[in-house]
Each structure stands twice: as structure tokens, then as C-alpha cells.
Amino acid sequence: MSGEHRNQREQREHRDHRGDHGGYQELVDEISALLGAPATLENRDFELIAFGAYDSEGELDASALDPVRTRSILTRRSTTAVRTWFEGFGITRATAPVHIPPTPEAGVYRGRICLPVRHRGVVLGYVWLLEDDPGPSEAQLSAAMQVAARIGDLLADEAQAGADLTRELRAVLTAERGWQREMAVAELRTALGPRGDGLHTVVCVAPWPSADPDDAPSVRTVPGATALCTVPWGAAGQSLALLVRLRSADVLTPALTAATRFVREGEGERGGGQGAGASGAAKAAGSAATAGTTVAAGVAGARMGLAELGAAWQEASAAARAVLAEPRLGPVAEWASIGPYRLLTALPPETAHDPAVRVLLSPAHRELARTAEVFLDCAGQAGRTAAELGIHRQTLYYRLSRVEQLTGLDLDDGEDRLLLHMALKAARL
């Protein structure tokens, strides 16, 4: 299955039904059906919002792919050079469909039809269609432009309703507990209006590749997202925070989909920057689940309203920390699924430096610490531990005796085992 078709299937499975307009995805699908051609919707900054495909066999024709289209769908954005090239055809000023010829040297192997998406004369985005011969009729294009106008209304509504909640969301997530957070929550609730009373969850993506706190994607490109901002992470880094609407407390699909997208984008940025294009985003999906991850995401439990937004952020960031410490949990993890890390992430950072285990955690004893952790993970079963480590049982017994000597702990004592196990896991954080 091609990368483009796979993304289309995911988009259909996680459609975002928003307001009386029916949602961007439904409107793009409507245009695709009207014109019998694949369509994509981008905002005026050329960030992908939604895409649809029309194909009677259920498979996307490979001829629909060219480098510009593939990159737009897989990375959900276009380069500055591509944007400048397309804008050279007057799409920012157009009020009617614009026909753009194929230009192979620019990576545009097939012609395009651009439907400008406007609201009260202001361009807010573009619907793109691949042009075939003979192409759609004037009547079809006129009908499609009417749908594009509805998209413009929806973009305008969202721009006005959530005009930029970056400051408000960041204030809530960085405020101290108590009256400061309560005031920040009240301000965000006022800005959101009735939308703030619904079911939400929070996503944390960390570390976000850019250290610039203002370098974050547009919230309008994230289906289901109500607000988005960056939050300090560590000494000098940033994390990405998303407030995501839910329909059911038991179905976190919108949040998980957004988290997966941003982990892939983050891994792609670290692995090759924007220049890596589609290949960087595609490779990231596999790399995060194999050799550990440099970017992780956590998803909090569902909350009704905004009163517990601070607690939800703690859950989301704790889940992201757990994935970074224990890659087998991710690259995207729900807070409910991180097991003992739910408790360990709530402990002060100095917990891992318990006097009993400080020596064991030194670089000189890394192998002994690993042996002790695997032994405790295997519930103290020597056979399983030796097999996991690929060593003889006698070697295991010798190492465990050295662990007891260094720590002064008795591995036959349940409380001593608990202390050692907690300290070893906490050290990963």
C-alpha cells in the first residue's frame, strides 16, 4: 500500500466532525466526488488540513503522485520554494479556479487546479486538484467553488473562535498550582466559550525539535485540536502541548493520531530536517519503535471541562518521559498504560539517587545495574534472567552477590527488592 493511500485511509478512519459545516474532511471528500479527482486542502501557509481521493477501485492511481504532492501529504506542509512557485500563478488574488500547468523541473508532473478558499474577500486556504484531460466542466467547478466557500466559512469561524489560544494554553500549563492556575484556566475557558465545557485530553510531544517557543504548527492543521502551544522541557528544550476534543472518554483516537503525526515529524526533523521531505517522515515511523526514540508522546486520560487541565498535562508529560526512559512503551503512550512509571514520574528527581544504590548507578557498574534490573523484571527467576541476559546461571549468581555487596541490600527481602527496583527504574527518567 502506498504511503499516500495509507494516509488517506487513516484520515477517513479518524474524520473530524466539526460544527454545522460537517468538518473539513467531509467537505474535501465532497469536492473530490463532485469533480471525480483527488483533492487536498491546505491553509494559506500551505500546511495540509485534509485530503480526499476519488477512485472507483478503492486504490489511489500511482500517477496521482509527484514529489510536491507526496511531500505535502506525508509531511503535511510544503517548502517555501514550492509555495513561492505556486503563488506566482496569482492564487493569492484569484476568486475563481486557477489552472496550473505541469512543470516536471519543479517536481510538478501533473497539472493542478487551485480553488482559492476565501471568506469576505480574504484568502484563507486552497483546495488542490490534479487535472486530467478533458478535466471538469465549468458547472462542476462552479459547484466545487460553492463547497470551497463553505470551507472558507469554517476556517473563518475557527480562526475567530480560537484565534490564537497559544498564550492562554501555555499560561495554564506553566502556572503554579493554586490561584495562578485557576486564573489561567478561567481565562482559557472564557476564550473557548462553550467549547471549553466538553470532553478533552492533553497530548505532550517531547522534546520538540525546535528550541524556538514560537515554532509550532498551526492548530488548524490538527483534526480535533482546540489549542496548541510549546512548553519548556528540561534546561533549554521545548515540548509541544495539544488540547484535543474527544467524543468519548474511552476513545482517545483523535489524540493518538495527532501524537503519532508529531512524533513522526519530530523524528524526521532530527533525522534530516525539512530537506528530508517525505522519506524522512516515512523512516521515522519505524525508527521510533526499534532503536529507541528521540521524540516521544504521551496522552493523558480524558477530562470533562478544563478544571483538571493541569493534572492532565502532568499525565501527558509523564507518559512522554516514560517512553523516553523505556522505549518499549512507545513511541506514543497513554498515561494509563505506563504501569509503575505512573508513580515514578511523580517522585522528585533525586529519588533515583538513594544512598543504597548510588554506587551501583555509577558508570563503572552499568553491567551490574542492568543485571539487577532484568532480575527484578523477571520476578527474581534466575533461569529467565540468565536466558534474557545470555549468561550462565553461575555468572548471574556472582553478579547478584556483587550487587548485594555494593548496595547493602538483601535480594531475598521483598522491601529491599522494591527499593532497588524503584531506584533503577527512576534512574531512567
Short mmCIF file of C-alpha atoms in Angstrom, two decimals:
data_model
loop_
_atom_site.label_atom_id
_atom_site.label_comp_id
_atom_site.label_asym_id
_atom_site.label_seq_id
_atom_site.Cartn_x
_atom_site.Cartn_y
_atom_site.Cartn_z
CA MET A 1 0.00 0.00 0.00
CA SER A 2 1.43 3.39 -0.96
CA GLY A 3 2.21 5.99 1.69
CA GLU A 4 -0.40 8.34 0.25
CA HIS A 5 -3.18 5.75 0.21
CA ARG A 6 -2.33 4.63 3.73
CA ASN A 7 -2.60 8.20 4.98
CA GLN A 8 -5.91 8.58 3.18
CA ARG A 9 -7.29 5.52 4.89
CA GLU A 10 -6.16 6.81 8.29
CA GLN A 11 -7.73 10.19 7.56
CA ARG A 12 -11.06 8.55 6.73
CA GLU A 13 -10.96 6.41 9.87
CA HIS A 14 -10.34 9.44 12.09
CA ARG A 15 -12.56 12.06 10.49
CA ASP A 16 -13.13 15.20 12.45
CA HIS A 17 -16.82 16.14 12.57
CA ARG A 18 -16.87 19.81 13.44
CA GLY A 19 -19.84 22.12 13.79
CA ASP A 20 -22.69 22.58 11.37
CA HIS A 21 -20.26 22.65 8.44
CA GLY A 22 -19.66 18.90 8.75
CA GLY A 23 -15.89 19.20 9.07
CA TYR A 24 -13.06 19.80 6.63
CA GLN A 25 -12.71 16.15 5.69
CA GLU A 26 -16.32 15.80 4.62
CA LEU A 27 -16.13 18.99 2.55
CA VAL A 28 -12.93 17.90 0.80
CA ASP A 29 -14.48 14.50 0.11
CA GLU A 30 -17.50 16.32 -1.33
CA ILE A 31 -15.28 18.24 -3.75
CA SER A 32 -13.43 15.04 -4.71
CA ALA A 33 -16.75 13.37 -5.51
CA LEU A 34 -18.07 16.37 -7.43
CA LEU A 35 -15.02 16.53 -9.69
CA GLY A 36 -14.06 12.86 -9.72
CA ALA A 37 -10.48 13.73 -8.77
CA PRO A 38 -8.25 13.58 -5.67
CA ALA A 39 -8.32 16.82 -3.67
CA THR A 40 -6.28 18.30 -0.85
CA LEU A 41 -6.98 21.27 1.41
CA GLU A 42 -4.16 23.48 2.67
CA ASN A 43 -4.26 26.68 4.68
CA ARG A 44 -2.75 29.86 3.29
CA ASP A 45 0.63 28.86 4.76
CA PHE A 46 0.50 25.66 2.67
CA GLU A 47 0.04 23.39 5.71
CA LEU A 48 -2.12 20.36 4.96
CA ILE A 49 -5.52 20.29 6.66
CA ALA A 50 -7.33 17.43 4.91
CA PHE A 51 -7.21 15.34 1.78
CA GLY A 52 -9.58 13.06 -0.08
CA ALA A 53 -9.40 10.68 -3.01
CA TYR A 54 -11.93 9.62 -5.60
CA ASP A 55 -11.28 6.22 -7.15
CA SER A 56 -13.82 3.62 -8.18
CA GLU A 57 -11.49 0.72 -7.48
CA GLY A 58 -10.69 1.88 -3.95
CA GLU A 59 -6.98 2.29 -4.72
CA LEU A 60 -5.26 5.55 -5.49
CA ASP A 61 -3.79 5.72 -9.01
CA ALA A 62 0.01 5.90 -8.73
CA SER A 63 0.00 8.57 -11.46
CA ALA A 64 -1.52 10.94 -8.90
CA LEU A 65 1.82 11.07 -7.12
CA ASP A 66 4.55 13.57 -7.82
CA PRO A 67 7.27 14.86 -5.45
CA VAL A 68 5.39 18.01 -4.47
CA ARG A 69 2.11 16.20 -3.74
CA THR A 70 3.81 13.31 -1.93
CA ARG A 71 5.78 15.63 0.32
CA SER A 72 2.74 17.73 1.12
CA ILE A 73 0.73 14.71 2.27
CA LEU A 74 3.47 12.86 4.16
CA THR A 75 4.97 15.89 5.91
CA ARG A 76 1.74 17.97 5.92
CA ARG A 77 3.50 21.04 4.61
CA SER A 78 5.21 22.42 1.52
CA THR A 79 8.58 24.11 1.17
CA THR A 80 8.96 27.86 0.82
CA ALA A 81 10.17 27.37 -2.75
CA VAL A 82 7.05 25.39 -3.69
CA ARG A 83 4.81 27.97 -2.07
CA THR A 84 6.51 30.83 -3.92
CA TRP A 85 6.26 28.96 -7.23
CA PHE A 86 2.52 28.30 -6.92
CA GLU A 87 1.81 31.83 -5.67
CA GLY A 88 3.45 33.07 -8.85
CA PHE A 89 0.30 31.97 -10.69
CA GLY A 90 -1.77 34.55 -8.80
CA ILE A 91 -3.61 32.16 -6.47
CA THR A 92 -3.47 34.61 -3.55
CA ARG A 93 -5.56 37.13 -5.55
CA ALA A 94 -7.77 34.75 -7.51
CA THR A 95 -11.50 34.47 -6.92
CA ALA A 96 -12.03 31.68 -9.46
CA PRO A 97 -10.29 28.36 -10.20
CA VAL A 98 -6.68 28.71 -11.37
CA HIS A 99 -5.24 26.20 -13.83
CA ILE A 100 -1.54 25.46 -13.28
CA PRO A 101 0.32 23.52 -15.98
CA PRO A 102 2.62 20.57 -15.27
CA THR A 103 6.23 21.58 -14.72
CA PRO A 104 8.46 18.49 -14.26
CA GLU A 105 11.55 20.54 -13.44
CA ALA A 106 9.66 21.91 -10.41
CA GLY A 107 8.54 18.42 -9.32
CA VAL A 108 5.01 19.06 -10.60
CA TYR A 109 4.47 16.20 -13.02
CA ARG A 110 0.74 16.78 -13.40
CA GLY A 111 -1.24 19.94 -13.85
CA ARG A 112 -3.23 21.37 -10.95
CA ILE A 113 -6.47 23.19 -10.45
CA CYS A 114 -6.38 25.52 -7.47
CA LEU A 115 -9.69 26.53 -5.88
CA PRO A 116 -8.99 29.57 -3.69
CA VAL A 117 -10.74 29.35 -0.32
CA ARG A 118 -11.85 32.82 0.66
CA HIS A 119 -14.00 34.46 3.31
CA ARG A 120 -15.18 38.06 2.85
CA GLY A 121 -12.52 38.59 0.21
CA VAL A 122 -9.62 37.23 2.28
CA VAL A 123 -7.84 34.08 1.12
CA LEU A 124 -7.67 31.53 3.95
CA GLY A 125 -6.52 28.46 2.07
CA TYR A 126 -6.53 26.44 -1.15
CA VAL A 127 -8.15 23.28 -2.46
CA TRP A 128 -5.86 21.49 -4.91
CA LEU A 129 -6.95 19.03 -7.59
CA LEU A 130 -4.93 17.04 -10.10
CA GLU A 131 -6.08 17.99 -13.59
CA ASP A 132 -6.92 15.40 -16.24
CA ASP A 133 -7.92 15.80 -19.85
CA PRO A 134 -10.64 16.91 -20.56
CA GLY A 135 -10.97 17.96 -16.94
CA PRO A 136 -14.05 19.11 -15.02
CA SER A 137 -16.73 21.23 -16.64
CA GLU A 138 -17.44 24.82 -15.71
CA ALA A 139 -20.61 23.66 -13.94
CA GLN A 140 -18.62 21.18 -11.86
CA LEU A 141 -16.02 23.80 -10.95
CA SER A 142 -18.77 26.24 -10.01
CA ALA A 143 -20.30 23.67 -7.67
CA ALA A 144 -16.87 22.95 -6.19
CA MET A 145 -16.28 26.65 -5.57
CA GLN A 146 -19.51 26.76 -3.57
CA VAL A 147 -18.14 24.00 -1.34
CA ALA A 148 -14.84 25.91 -1.11
CA ALA A 149 -16.82 28.90 0.18
CA ARG A 150 -18.25 26.70 2.95
CA ILE A 151 -14.70 25.68 3.82
CA GLY A 152 -13.82 29.39 3.99
CA ASP A 153 -16.67 29.96 6.43
CA LEU A 154 -15.40 27.12 8.63
CA LEU A 155 -11.81 28.38 8.56
CA ALA A 156 -13.00 31.87 9.45
CA ASP A 157 -15.16 30.56 12.30
CA GLU A 158 -12.26 28.64 13.78
CA ALA A 159 -9.84 31.50 13.31
CA GLN A 160 -12.22 33.75 15.22
CA ALA A 161 -13.22 31.26 17.92
CA GLY A 162 -9.74 30.02 18.64
CA ALA A 163 -7.90 32.98 17.22
CA ASP A 164 -4.70 32.17 18.97
CA LEU A 165 -5.06 30.36 22.21
CA THR A 166 -1.34 29.70 22.40
CA ARG A 167 -0.81 32.23 25.16
CA GLU A 168 -3.82 31.09 27.17
CA LEU A 169 -2.95 27.38 26.97
CA ARG A 170 0.70 27.96 27.80
CA ALA A 171 -0.32 30.08 30.80
CA VAL A 172 -2.40 27.21 32.19
CA LEU A 173 0.31 24.59 31.68
CA THR A 174 3.13 26.66 33.16
CA ALA A 175 1.26 28.32 36.05
CA GLU A 176 1.90 27.35 39.65
CA ARG A 177 -0.84 25.37 41.34
CA GLY A 178 -3.37 27.42 43.22
CA TRP A 179 -4.83 30.78 42.35
CA GLN A 180 -2.43 31.42 39.44
CA ARG A 181 -3.53 28.29 37.62
CA GLU A 182 -7.18 28.92 38.46
CA MET A 183 -6.96 32.38 36.87
CA ALA A 184 -5.23 30.98 33.80
CA VAL A 185 -7.90 28.29 33.42
CA ALA A 186 -10.65 30.89 33.77
CA GLU A 187 -9.07 32.98 31.01
CA LEU A 188 -8.80 29.98 28.68
CA ARG A 189 -12.38 28.97 29.44
CA THR A 190 -13.58 32.47 28.56
CA ALA A 191 -11.66 32.38 25.28
CA LEU A 192 -13.06 28.97 24.33
CA GLY A 193 -16.63 29.69 25.33
CA PRO A 194 -18.96 26.65 25.17
CA ARG A 195 -16.21 24.57 23.55
CA GLY A 196 -14.35 24.55 26.86
CA ASP A 197 -17.09 22.59 28.60
CA GLY A 198 -16.72 19.45 26.50
CA LEU A 199 -14.60 16.33 26.81
CA HIS A 200 -10.87 16.89 26.28
CA THR A 201 -7.50 15.29 26.68
CA VAL A 202 -3.96 16.63 26.50
CA VAL A 203 -1.02 15.42 24.39
CA CYS A 204 2.64 16.06 25.16
CA VAL A 205 5.27 15.60 22.42
CA ALA A 206 8.81 15.87 23.76
CA PRO A 207 11.35 17.05 23.13
CA TRP A 208 10.05 19.24 20.30
CA PRO A 209 12.83 19.62 17.71
CA SER A 210 12.86 23.43 17.67
CA ALA A 211 14.10 25.42 20.63
CA ASP A 212 12.08 28.43 19.44
CA PRO A 213 8.92 28.60 21.58
CA ASP A 214 7.03 30.20 18.68
CA ASP A 215 8.00 27.48 16.20
CA ALA A 216 4.90 25.28 16.31
CA PRO A 217 2.42 24.06 13.69
CA SER A 218 -0.92 25.73 13.16
CA VAL A 219 -3.70 24.31 15.30
CA ARG A 220 -5.95 24.35 12.23
CA THR A 221 -3.87 21.57 10.68
CA VAL A 222 -4.62 19.18 13.57
CA PRO A 223 -8.05 17.50 13.38
CA GLY A 224 -9.80 17.73 16.73
CA ALA A 225 -7.29 20.12 18.32
CA THR A 226 -8.70 23.05 20.27
CA ALA A 227 -5.42 24.72 21.20
CA LEU A 228 -1.70 24.13 20.76
CA CYS A 229 1.46 25.62 22.22
CA THR A 230 5.05 24.87 23.19
CA VAL A 231 6.06 24.43 26.83
CA PRO A 232 9.60 24.44 28.30
CA TRP A 233 11.14 20.96 28.56
CA GLY A 234 14.31 20.39 30.51
CA ALA A 235 17.01 23.03 30.79
CA ALA A 236 16.64 24.64 27.37
CA GLY A 237 14.33 22.49 25.26
CA GLN A 238 10.67 22.68 24.33
CA SER A 239 7.77 20.26 24.27
CA LEU A 240 4.59 20.52 22.21
CA ALA A 241 1.25 20.56 24.03
CA LEU A 242 -2.13 19.92 22.37
CA LEU A 243 -5.60 20.26 23.83
CA VAL A 244 -7.72 17.78 21.88
CA ARG A 245 -11.51 17.38 21.77
CA LEU A 246 -12.99 13.93 22.34
CA ARG A 247 -16.37 12.37 21.70
CA SER A 248 -15.95 9.59 24.24
CA ALA A 249 -13.78 9.19 27.31
CA ASP A 250 -13.00 5.66 26.16
CA VAL A 251 -11.85 6.61 22.64
CA LEU A 252 -8.62 8.61 22.52
CA THR A 253 -8.16 8.11 18.76
CA PRO A 254 -8.01 11.84 17.81
CA ALA A 255 -5.27 12.45 20.39
CA LEU A 256 -3.33 9.30 19.47
CA THR A 257 -3.48 10.18 15.77
CA ALA A 258 -2.17 13.70 16.40
CA ALA A 259 0.55 12.39 18.73
CA THR A 260 1.73 9.84 16.16
CA ARG A 261 1.86 12.50 13.47
CA PHE A 262 4.01 14.85 15.53
CA VAL A 263 6.37 12.11 16.71
CA ARG A 264 6.98 11.22 13.07
CA GLU A 265 7.52 14.85 12.15
CA GLY A 266 9.82 15.38 15.13
CA GLU A 267 11.89 12.30 14.34
CA GLY A 268 12.05 13.39 10.70
CA GLU A 269 13.32 16.85 11.69
CA ARG A 270 16.03 15.37 13.90
CA GLY A 271 16.96 12.79 11.30
CA GLY A 272 17.35 15.12 8.36
CA GLY A 273 15.46 18.37 8.74
CA GLN A 274 12.82 19.63 6.39
CA GLY A 275 15.01 18.80 3.44
CA ALA A 276 14.47 15.12 4.08
CA GLY A 277 10.93 15.52 2.74
CA ALA A 278 8.65 12.54 2.53
CA SER A 279 11.37 9.98 3.12
CA GLY A 280 12.26 11.50 6.50
CA ALA A 281 8.67 11.25 7.75
CA ALA A 282 8.28 7.72 6.47
CA LYS A 283 11.51 6.45 8.02
CA ALA A 284 10.65 7.96 11.38
CA ALA A 285 7.62 5.72 11.83
CA GLY A 286 9.82 2.65 12.05
CA SER A 287 12.86 4.12 13.79
CA ALA A 288 10.91 5.28 16.84
CA ALA A 289 9.72 1.77 17.62
CA THR A 290 13.05 -0.02 17.14
CA ALA A 291 16.27 1.60 18.27
CA GLY A 292 14.64 3.74 20.95
CA THR A 293 13.22 7.16 20.31
CA THR A 294 14.50 10.70 20.46
CA VAL A 295 10.96 12.14 20.32
CA ALA A 296 8.09 10.65 22.30
CA ALA A 297 4.46 11.46 23.02
CA GLY A 298 2.19 10.93 25.97
CA VAL A 299 -1.61 11.14 26.11
CA ALA A 300 -3.49 11.95 29.30
CA GLY A 301 -6.76 10.46 30.42
CA ALA A 302 -9.97 12.18 29.31
CA ARG A 303 -11.34 15.10 31.32
CA MET A 304 -14.66 16.93 31.15
CA GLY A 305 -14.10 20.65 31.02
CA LEU A 306 -10.88 22.47 31.86
CA ALA A 307 -10.66 22.40 35.65
CA GLU A 308 -8.18 19.50 35.66
CA LEU A 309 -6.14 20.67 32.71
CA GLY A 310 -3.01 21.00 34.85
CA ALA A 311 -3.34 17.42 36.09
CA ALA A 312 -3.94 16.20 32.54
CA TRP A 313 -0.73 17.90 31.40
CA GLN A 314 1.18 16.17 34.20
CA GLU A 315 -0.15 12.83 32.97
CA ALA A 316 0.71 13.52 29.35
CA SER A 317 4.23 14.74 30.09
CA ALA A 318 4.77 11.82 32.48
CA ALA A 319 3.81 9.37 29.75
CA ALA A 320 6.23 11.06 27.33
CA ARG A 321 9.01 10.85 29.92
CA ALA A 322 8.23 7.17 30.44
CA VAL A 323 8.59 6.47 26.71
CA LEU A 324 11.92 8.29 26.58
CA ALA A 325 13.09 6.19 29.54
CA GLU A 326 11.57 2.91 28.33
CA PRO A 327 11.20 2.92 24.51
CA ARG A 328 9.20 -0.33 24.53
CA LEU A 329 6.26 1.72 25.85
CA GLY A 330 6.10 3.95 22.79
CA PRO A 331 6.72 5.94 20.74
CA VAL A 332 3.22 7.08 21.82
CA ALA A 333 1.88 6.01 25.19
CA GLU A 334 -1.31 6.63 27.13
CA TRP A 335 -0.78 7.54 30.76
CA ALA A 336 -2.94 4.59 31.78
CA SER A 337 -0.55 2.18 30.04
CA ILE A 338 2.82 3.14 31.56
CA GLY A 339 2.47 0.94 34.66
CA PRO A 340 4.83 1.77 37.54
CA TYR A 341 6.00 4.91 35.77
CA ARG A 342 2.69 6.48 36.79
CA LEU A 343 4.14 6.59 40.30
CA LEU A 344 7.81 7.02 39.45
CA THR A 345 7.26 10.10 37.30
CA ALA A 346 5.53 11.77 40.24
CA LEU A 347 8.56 11.36 42.51
CA PRO A 348 11.21 14.07 42.92
CA PRO A 349 14.21 13.72 40.56
CA GLU A 350 16.58 12.97 43.44
CA THR A 351 14.68 9.75 44.21
CA ALA A 352 16.97 7.78 41.89
CA HIS A 353 19.97 8.81 43.98
CA ASP A 354 19.01 6.82 47.06
CA PRO A 355 22.20 6.26 49.09
CA ALA A 356 21.81 2.49 48.91
CA VAL A 357 22.01 2.39 45.13
CA ARG A 358 24.17 5.41 44.33
CA VAL A 359 27.33 3.33 43.84
CA LEU A 360 25.52 0.76 41.70
CA LEU A 361 24.33 3.50 39.35
CA SER A 362 27.85 4.73 38.60
CA PRO A 363 29.16 4.12 35.04
CA ALA A 364 31.67 1.58 36.37
CA HIS A 365 28.85 -0.74 37.45
CA ARG A 366 26.49 -0.31 34.50
CA GLU A 367 26.52 -4.06 33.75
CA LEU A 368 25.67 -4.95 37.34
CA ALA A 369 22.81 -2.43 37.38
CA ARG A 370 21.43 -3.90 34.17
CA THR A 371 21.67 -7.42 35.61
CA ALA A 372 19.81 -6.39 38.76
CA GLU A 373 17.08 -4.65 36.76
CA VAL A 374 16.49 -7.64 34.48
CA PHE A 375 16.49 -9.97 37.50
CA LEU A 376 13.80 -7.88 39.17
CA ASP A 377 11.84 -7.51 35.90
CA CYS A 378 11.83 -11.32 35.70
CA ALA A 379 10.31 -11.56 39.20
CA GLY A 380 13.55 -12.93 40.62
CA GLN A 381 13.54 -16.05 38.44
CA ALA A 382 17.18 -16.98 37.83
CA GLY A 383 16.51 -19.13 34.75
CA ARG A 384 14.56 -16.43 32.93
CA THR A 385 17.10 -13.77 33.89
CA ALA A 386 20.09 -15.79 32.69
CA ALA A 387 18.32 -16.50 29.39
CA GLU A 388 17.40 -12.85 28.94
CA LEU A 389 20.97 -11.72 29.55
CA GLY A 390 22.56 -14.62 27.67
CA ILE A 391 24.80 -15.62 30.57
CA HIS A 392 25.36 -18.75 32.69
CA ARG A 393 23.47 -19.06 35.96
CA GLN A 394 26.70 -19.06 37.95
CA THR A 395 27.66 -15.77 36.31
CA LEU A 396 24.24 -14.40 37.29
CA TYR A 397 24.64 -15.51 40.92
CA TYR A 398 28.07 -13.89 41.09
CA ARG A 399 26.77 -10.61 39.71
CA LEU A 400 23.81 -10.57 42.12
CA SER A 401 26.15 -11.15 45.04
CA ARG A 402 28.21 -8.17 43.91
CA VAL A 403 25.01 -6.10 43.75
CA GLU A 404 24.25 -7.02 47.37
CA GLN A 405 27.79 -6.13 48.42
CA LEU A 406 27.69 -2.73 46.74
CA THR A 407 24.21 -1.75 47.95
CA GLY A 408 23.97 -3.50 51.30
CA LEU A 409 20.53 -4.76 50.20
CA ASP A 410 19.29 -8.32 50.61
CA LEU A 411 17.73 -9.56 47.35
CA ASP A 412 15.82 -12.19 49.31
CA ASP A 413 13.97 -9.39 51.13
CA GLY A 414 10.86 -8.05 49.41
CA GLU A 415 11.22 -4.46 50.61
CA ASP A 416 14.89 -4.32 49.61
CA ARG A 417 13.92 -5.62 46.16
CA LEU A 418 11.22 -2.97 45.89
CA LEU A 419 13.63 -0.18 46.80
CA LEU A 420 16.23 -1.37 44.31
CA HIS A 421 13.70 -1.85 41.52
CA MET A 422 12.21 1.62 42.01
CA ALA A 423 15.62 3.27 42.10
CA LEU A 424 16.77 1.53 38.91
CA LYS A 425 13.60 2.49 37.04
CA ALA A 426 13.63 6.04 38.36
CA ALA A 427 17.23 6.43 37.20
CA ARG A 428 15.99 6.00 33.61
CA LEU A 429 13.90 9.15 33.97
#
